[in-house]
Amino acid sequence: ADSLVAPADSVASRSGQPLPIAAAEAALRSASLGVRLQRRSLFAATSITTGFETRDPSGDEKGILPVIGFSIPFPLFNRNGAQIAVAEAEQFRAQAERDVAILETRAAIARTERERTIALANVARDQTLVASANRVAALSLTAYREGAAPLATAIEAQRNAREILAQYIDDLAAAWIATAALRVRTLTVGTTP
């Protein structure tokens, strides 16, 4: 079987968002939930403090004095503004990262599609050139056998045919690489390459 087969002209389109965009969307949802959490959190965490004092600063009492503290924060003037501002900043950052991910992913997909189209056009051109070069090499070999052309002409035609075949293989490899890159760039959640 011939291993020099060009990839199919079309890559199956996948429904859903590419992985970088889906990841950025998930980060944005997480940041939005963080903002909701901070807005609903009126009370800070309670705390218990324990310890002991070994001496009195005035020096009147000797011995160990145990200390226990209990704190229940009550939001009389504080409405958790700082934590809400931090969560909103995280949400704005996640929105910006999502927008960048969308632009970069779309640009990368478009660039890869162009590279693939160019590579497939080069492969189609090279197929014609390989056929023509092989025909010229066969004709020059026939001309040499019949004494109509020198040996150098036949050898030169065969060398040209091999160079064109090598170029065809390089362009074919570029087409397969661009096809694989396009499949990877268009991967969506739950699909395999």
PDB file of C-alpha atoms in Angstrom:
ATOM      1  CA  ALA A   1       0.000   0.000   0.000  1.00  0.00           C
ATOM      2  CA  ASP A   2       1.170   3.491  -0.764  1.00  0.00           C
ATOM      3  CA  SER A   3       2.118   5.315   2.416  1.00  0.00           C
ATOM      4  CA  LEU A   4       2.287   8.673   0.646  1.00  0.00           C
ATOM      5  CA  VAL A   5      -1.406   9.486   0.963  1.00  0.00           C
ATOM      6  CA  ALA A   6      -2.582  13.048   1.510  1.00  0.00           C
ATOM      7  CA  PRO A   7      -4.928  13.754   4.438  1.00  0.00           C
ATOM      8  CA  ALA A   8      -8.618  14.223   3.748  1.00  0.00           C
ATOM      9  CA  ASP A   9      -9.654  17.638   2.485  1.00  0.00           C
ATOM     10  CA  SER A  10     -11.869  18.318   5.475  1.00  0.00           C
ATOM     11  CA  VAL A  11     -11.441  17.925   9.190  1.00  0.00           C
ATOM     12  CA  ALA A  12     -14.595  16.954  11.033  1.00  0.00           C
ATOM     13  CA  SER A  13     -15.962  19.996  12.800  1.00  0.00           C
ATOM     14  CA  ARG A  14     -16.667  19.537  16.459  1.00  0.00           C
ATOM     15  CA  SER A  15     -19.482  21.054  18.389  1.00  0.00           C
ATOM     16  CA  GLY A  16     -18.626  22.886  21.566  1.00  0.00           C
ATOM     17  CA  GLN A  17     -15.846  25.174  22.575  1.00  0.00           C
ATOM     18  CA  PRO A  18     -12.144  24.423  22.152  1.00  0.00           C
ATOM     19  CA  LEU A  19     -10.380  23.430  25.366  1.00  0.00           C
ATOM     20  CA  PRO A  20      -8.589  26.773  26.106  1.00  0.00           C
ATOM     21  CA  ILE A  21     -11.881  28.665  25.784  1.00  0.00           C
ATOM     22  CA  ALA A  22     -13.737  26.110  27.912  1.00  0.00           C
ATOM     23  CA  ALA A  23     -11.049  26.375  30.613  1.00  0.00           C
ATOM     24  CA  ALA A  24     -11.272  30.175  30.603  1.00  0.00           C
ATOM     25  CA  GLU A  25     -15.082  29.981  30.830  1.00  0.00           C
ATOM     26  CA  ALA A  26     -14.779  27.650  33.833  1.00  0.00           C
ATOM     27  CA  ALA A  27     -12.366  30.068  35.540  1.00  0.00           C
ATOM     28  CA  LEU A  28     -14.809  32.925  34.912  1.00  0.00           C
ATOM     29  CA  ARG A  29     -17.709  30.924  36.392  1.00  0.00           C
ATOM     30  CA  SER A  30     -15.557  30.138  39.418  1.00  0.00           C
ATOM     31  CA  ALA A  31     -14.693  33.822  39.905  1.00  0.00           C
ATOM     32  CA  SER A  32     -18.367  34.804  39.546  1.00  0.00           C
ATOM     33  CA  LEU A  33     -19.306  32.296  42.225  1.00  0.00           C
ATOM     34  CA  GLY A  34     -16.563  33.749  44.431  1.00  0.00           C
ATOM     35  CA  VAL A  35     -18.138  37.204  44.099  1.00  0.00           C
ATOM     36  CA  ARG A  36     -21.550  35.784  45.023  1.00  0.00           C
ATOM     37  CA  LEU A  37     -20.046  34.063  48.039  1.00  0.00           C
ATOM     38  CA  GLN A  38     -18.343  37.230  49.286  1.00  0.00           C
ATOM     39  CA  ARG A  39     -21.495  39.317  48.833  1.00  0.00           C
ATOM     40  CA  ARG A  40     -23.515  36.839  50.865  1.00  0.00           C
ATOM     41  CA  SER A  41     -20.888  36.506  53.593  1.00  0.00           C
ATOM     42  CA  LEU A  42     -21.786  39.172  56.122  1.00  0.00           C
ATOM     43  CA  PHE A  43     -20.225  37.595  59.165  1.00  0.00           C
ATOM     44  CA  ALA A  44     -16.536  36.864  59.393  1.00  0.00           C
ATOM     45  CA  ALA A  45     -15.328  33.693  61.064  1.00  0.00           C
ATOM     46  CA  THR A  46     -15.570  33.447  64.818  1.00  0.00           C
ATOM     47  CA  SER A  47     -12.364  32.863  66.731  1.00  0.00           C
ATOM     48  CA  ILE A  48     -11.247  31.458  70.060  1.00  0.00           C
ATOM     49  CA  THR A  49      -7.994  32.580  71.608  1.00  0.00           C
ATOM     50  CA  THR A  50      -6.356  30.803  74.526  1.00  0.00           C
ATOM     51  CA  GLY A  51      -3.136  31.381  76.364  1.00  0.00           C
ATOM     52  CA  PHE A  52      -1.582  32.155  79.719  1.00  0.00           C
ATOM     53  CA  GLU A  53       0.376  34.920  81.375  1.00  0.00           C
ATOM     54  CA  THR A  54       3.348  34.022  83.515  1.00  0.00           C
ATOM     55  CA  ARG A  55       3.763  37.279  85.402  1.00  0.00           C
ATOM     56  CA  ASP A  56       1.802  40.395  86.147  1.00  0.00           C
ATOM     57  CA  PRO A  57       3.272  43.607  84.639  1.00  0.00           C
ATOM     58  CA  SER A  58       2.852  45.407  87.937  1.00  0.00           C
ATOM     59  CA  GLY A  59       4.691  42.616  89.735  1.00  0.00           C
ATOM     60  CA  ASP A  60       2.063  42.246  92.497  1.00  0.00           C
ATOM     61  CA  GLU A  61       0.874  38.764  91.630  1.00  0.00           C
ATOM     62  CA  LYS A  62       2.956  35.671  91.054  1.00  0.00           C
ATOM     63  CA  GLY A  63       1.958  32.502  89.164  1.00  0.00           C
ATOM     64  CA  ILE A  64       0.226  31.552  85.952  1.00  0.00           C
ATOM     65  CA  LEU A  65      -2.852  33.443  84.793  1.00  0.00           C
ATOM     66  CA  PRO A  66      -4.929  31.620  82.118  1.00  0.00           C
ATOM     67  CA  VAL A  67      -6.450  33.777  79.362  1.00  0.00           C
ATOM     68  CA  ILE A  68      -9.391  32.757  77.159  1.00  0.00           C
ATOM     69  CA  GLY A  69     -10.882  34.964  74.453  1.00  0.00           C
ATOM     70  CA  PHE A  70     -13.898  34.460  72.219  1.00  0.00           C
ATOM     71  CA  SER A  71     -14.684  36.699  69.244  1.00  0.00           C
ATOM     72  CA  ILE A  72     -17.930  37.002  67.286  1.00  0.00           C
ATOM     73  CA  PRO A  73     -17.563  39.659  64.589  1.00  0.00           C
ATOM     74  CA  PHE A  74     -20.711  41.670  64.008  1.00  0.00           C
ATOM     75  CA  PRO A  75     -20.827  43.673  60.740  1.00  0.00           C
ATOM     76  CA  LEU A  76     -22.153  46.946  62.065  1.00  0.00           C
ATOM     77  CA  PHE A  77     -20.018  49.228  59.862  1.00  0.00           C
ATOM     78  CA  ASN A  78     -18.120  46.657  57.777  1.00  0.00           C
ATOM     79  CA  ARG A  79     -19.995  45.040  54.895  1.00  0.00           C
ATOM     80  CA  ASN A  80     -17.099  42.806  53.755  1.00  0.00           C
ATOM     81  CA  GLY A  81     -16.113  45.422  51.174  1.00  0.00           C
ATOM     82  CA  ALA A  82     -12.462  44.467  50.877  1.00  0.00           C
ATOM     83  CA  GLN A  83     -13.165  40.797  50.208  1.00  0.00           C
ATOM     84  CA  ILE A  84     -15.884  41.713  47.704  1.00  0.00           C
ATOM     85  CA  ALA A  85     -13.457  44.041  45.898  1.00  0.00           C
ATOM     86  CA  VAL A  86     -10.824  41.286  45.746  1.00  0.00           C
ATOM     87  CA  ALA A  87     -13.389  38.809  44.378  1.00  0.00           C
ATOM     88  CA  GLU A  88     -14.601  41.334  41.771  1.00  0.00           C
ATOM     89  CA  ALA A  89     -11.020  42.010  40.697  1.00  0.00           C
ATOM     90  CA  GLU A  90     -10.538  38.264  40.279  1.00  0.00           C
ATOM     91  CA  GLN A  91     -13.715  38.145  38.201  1.00  0.00           C
ATOM     92  CA  PHE A  92     -12.505  41.009  35.946  1.00  0.00           C
ATOM     93  CA  ARG A  93      -9.168  39.242  35.515  1.00  0.00           C
ATOM     94  CA  ALA A  94     -10.966  36.010  34.569  1.00  0.00           C
ATOM     95  CA  GLN A  95     -13.099  37.919  32.028  1.00  0.00           C
ATOM     96  CA  ALA A  96      -9.986  39.422  30.459  1.00  0.00           C
ATOM     97  CA  GLU A  97      -8.273  36.023  30.338  1.00  0.00           C
ATOM     98  CA  ARG A  98     -11.361  34.502  28.716  1.00  0.00           C
ATOM     99  CA  ASP A  99     -11.420  37.246  26.057  1.00  0.00           C
ATOM    100  CA  VAL A 100      -7.712  36.719  25.376  1.00  0.00           C
ATOM    101  CA  ALA A 101      -8.207  32.941  25.189  1.00  0.00           C
ATOM    102  CA  ILE A 102     -11.050  33.374  22.682  1.00  0.00           C
ATOM    103  CA  LEU A 103      -9.000  35.692  20.468  1.00  0.00           C
ATOM    104  CA  GLU A 104      -5.824  33.617  20.633  1.00  0.00           C
ATOM    105  CA  THR A 105      -7.626  30.322  20.033  1.00  0.00           C
ATOM    106  CA  ARG A 106      -9.595  31.644  17.065  1.00  0.00           C
ATOM    107  CA  ALA A 107      -6.436  33.171  15.581  1.00  0.00           C
ATOM    108  CA  ALA A 108      -4.497  29.926  16.082  1.00  0.00           C
ATOM    109  CA  ILE A 109      -7.263  27.873  14.461  1.00  0.00           C
ATOM    110  CA  ALA A 110      -7.474  30.257  11.502  1.00  0.00           C
ATOM    111  CA  ARG A 111      -3.669  30.241  11.088  1.00  0.00           C
ATOM    112  CA  THR A 112      -3.561  26.440  11.229  1.00  0.00           C
ATOM    113  CA  GLU A 113      -6.395  26.162   8.694  1.00  0.00           C
ATOM    114  CA  ARG A 114      -4.470  28.453   6.328  1.00  0.00           C
ATOM    115  CA  GLU A 115      -1.278  26.422   6.790  1.00  0.00           C
ATOM    116  CA  ARG A 116      -3.214  23.228   6.098  1.00  0.00           C
ATOM    117  CA  THR A 117      -4.847  24.672   2.980  1.00  0.00           C
ATOM    118  CA  ILE A 118      -1.486  25.817   1.633  1.00  0.00           C
ATOM    119  CA  ALA A 119       0.107  22.445   2.411  1.00  0.00           C
ATOM    120  CA  LEU A 120      -2.709  20.561   0.662  1.00  0.00           C
ATOM    121  CA  ALA A 121      -2.357  22.828  -2.398  1.00  0.00           C
ATOM    122  CA  ASN A 122       1.396  22.125  -2.440  1.00  0.00           C
ATOM    123  CA  VAL A 123       0.722  18.379  -2.224  1.00  0.00           C
ATOM    124  CA  ALA A 124      -1.693  18.552  -5.182  1.00  0.00           C
ATOM    125  CA  ARG A 125       0.890  20.492  -7.205  1.00  0.00           C
ATOM    126  CA  ASP A 126       3.661  18.090  -6.222  1.00  0.00           C
ATOM    127  CA  GLN A 127       1.610  15.048  -7.299  1.00  0.00           C
ATOM    128  CA  THR A 128       1.422  16.477 -10.805  1.00  0.00           C
ATOM    129  CA  LEU A 129       5.130  17.331 -10.762  1.00  0.00           C
ATOM    130  CA  VAL A 130       6.105  13.832  -9.566  1.00  0.00           C
ATOM    131  CA  ALA A 131       4.075  12.220 -12.354  1.00  0.00           C
ATOM    132  CA  SER A 132       5.648  14.527 -14.962  1.00  0.00           C
ATOM    133  CA  ALA A 133       9.182  14.018 -13.601  1.00  0.00           C
ATOM    134  CA  ASN A 134       8.780  10.241 -13.613  1.00  0.00           C
ATOM    135  CA  ARG A 135       7.502  10.381 -17.182  1.00  0.00           C
ATOM    136  CA  VAL A 136      10.471  12.568 -18.249  1.00  0.00           C
ATOM    137  CA  ALA A 137      12.912  10.209 -16.483  1.00  0.00           C
ATOM    138  CA  ALA A 138      11.374   7.187 -18.241  1.00  0.00           C
ATOM    139  CA  LEU A 139      11.485   8.926 -21.625  1.00  0.00           C
ATOM    140  CA  SER A 140      15.106  10.037 -21.152  1.00  0.00           C
ATOM    141  CA  LEU A 141      16.089   6.485 -20.193  1.00  0.00           C
ATOM    142  CA  THR A 142      14.366   5.200 -23.332  1.00  0.00           C
ATOM    143  CA  ALA A 143      16.168   7.856 -25.403  1.00  0.00           C
ATOM    144  CA  TYR A 144      19.506   6.734 -23.916  1.00  0.00           C
ATOM    145  CA  ARG A 145      18.791   3.073 -24.714  1.00  0.00           C
ATOM    146  CA  GLU A 146      18.009   3.996 -28.297  1.00  0.00           C
ATOM    147  CA  GLY A 147      21.148   6.132 -28.513  1.00  0.00           C
ATOM    148  CA  ALA A 148      19.306   9.424 -29.019  1.00  0.00           C
ATOM    149  CA  ALA A 149      20.499  11.018 -25.737  1.00  0.00           C
ATOM    150  CA  PRO A 150      23.659  10.772 -23.634  1.00  0.00           C
ATOM    151  CA  LEU A 151      23.755   8.958 -20.272  1.00  0.00           C
ATOM    152  CA  ALA A 152      24.155  12.268 -18.414  1.00  0.00           C
ATOM    153  CA  THR A 153      20.709  13.381 -19.565  1.00  0.00           C
ATOM    154  CA  ALA A 154      19.067  10.198 -18.255  1.00  0.00           C
ATOM    155  CA  ILE A 155      20.882  10.464 -14.926  1.00  0.00           C
ATOM    156  CA  GLU A 156      19.961  14.158 -14.583  1.00  0.00           C
ATOM    157  CA  ALA A 157      16.272  13.378 -15.270  1.00  0.00           C
ATOM    158  CA  GLN A 158      16.262  10.654 -12.603  1.00  0.00           C
ATOM    159  CA  ARG A 159      17.968  12.972 -10.104  1.00  0.00           C
ATOM    160  CA  ASN A 160      15.343  15.659 -10.776  1.00  0.00           C
ATOM    161  CA  ALA A 161      12.565  13.093 -10.282  1.00  0.00           C
ATOM    162  CA  ARG A 162      14.039  12.091  -6.898  1.00  0.00           C
ATOM    163  CA  GLU A 163      14.328  15.745  -5.804  1.00  0.00           C
ATOM    164  CA  ILE A 164      10.708  16.412  -6.770  1.00  0.00           C
ATOM    165  CA  LEU A 165       9.648  13.273  -4.880  1.00  0.00           C
ATOM    166  CA  ALA A 166      11.579  14.468  -1.816  1.00  0.00           C
ATOM    167  CA  GLN A 167       9.786  17.841  -2.031  1.00  0.00           C
ATOM    168  CA  TYR A 168       6.462  15.998  -2.335  1.00  0.00           C
ATOM    169  CA  ILE A 169       7.239  14.002   0.814  1.00  0.00           C
ATOM    170  CA  ASP A 170       8.167  17.203   2.714  1.00  0.00           C
ATOM    171  CA  ASP A 171       4.947  18.918   1.627  1.00  0.00           C
ATOM    172  CA  LEU A 172       2.944  15.806   2.489  1.00  0.00           C
ATOM    173  CA  ALA A 173       4.483  15.766   5.982  1.00  0.00           C
ATOM    174  CA  ALA A 174       3.603  19.451   6.396  1.00  0.00           C
ATOM    175  CA  ALA A 175       0.005  18.692   5.397  1.00  0.00           C
ATOM    176  CA  TRP A 176      -0.260  15.857   7.929  1.00  0.00           C
ATOM    177  CA  ILE A 177       1.287  18.009  10.660  1.00  0.00           C
ATOM    178  CA  ALA A 178      -1.110  20.884   9.931  1.00  0.00           C
ATOM    179  CA  THR A 179      -4.051  18.464   9.967  1.00  0.00           C
ATOM    180  CA  ALA A 180      -2.989  17.042  13.330  1.00  0.00           C
ATOM    181  CA  ALA A 181      -2.444  20.551  14.734  1.00  0.00           C
ATOM    182  CA  LEU A 182      -5.909  21.591  13.565  1.00  0.00           C
ATOM    183  CA  ARG A 183      -7.465  18.546  15.227  1.00  0.00           C
ATOM    184  CA  VAL A 184      -5.675  19.352  18.491  1.00  0.00           C
ATOM    185  CA  ARG A 185      -6.613  23.043  18.387  1.00  0.00           C
ATOM    186  CA  THR A 186     -10.280  22.201  17.824  1.00  0.00           C
ATOM    187  CA  LEU A 187     -10.519  19.601  20.598  1.00  0.00           C
ATOM    188  CA  THR A 188     -13.563  20.117  22.776  1.00  0.00           C
ATOM    189  CA  VAL A 189     -14.488  18.840  26.207  1.00  0.00           C
ATOM    190  CA  GLY A 190     -15.248  15.124  26.140  1.00  0.00           C
ATOM    191  CA  THR A 191     -13.621  14.383  22.764  1.00  0.00           C
ATOM    192  CA  THR A 192     -10.469  12.513  21.915  1.00  0.00           C
ATOM    193  CA  PRO A 193      -7.935  13.511  19.241  1.00  0.00           C
TER     194      PRO A 193
END
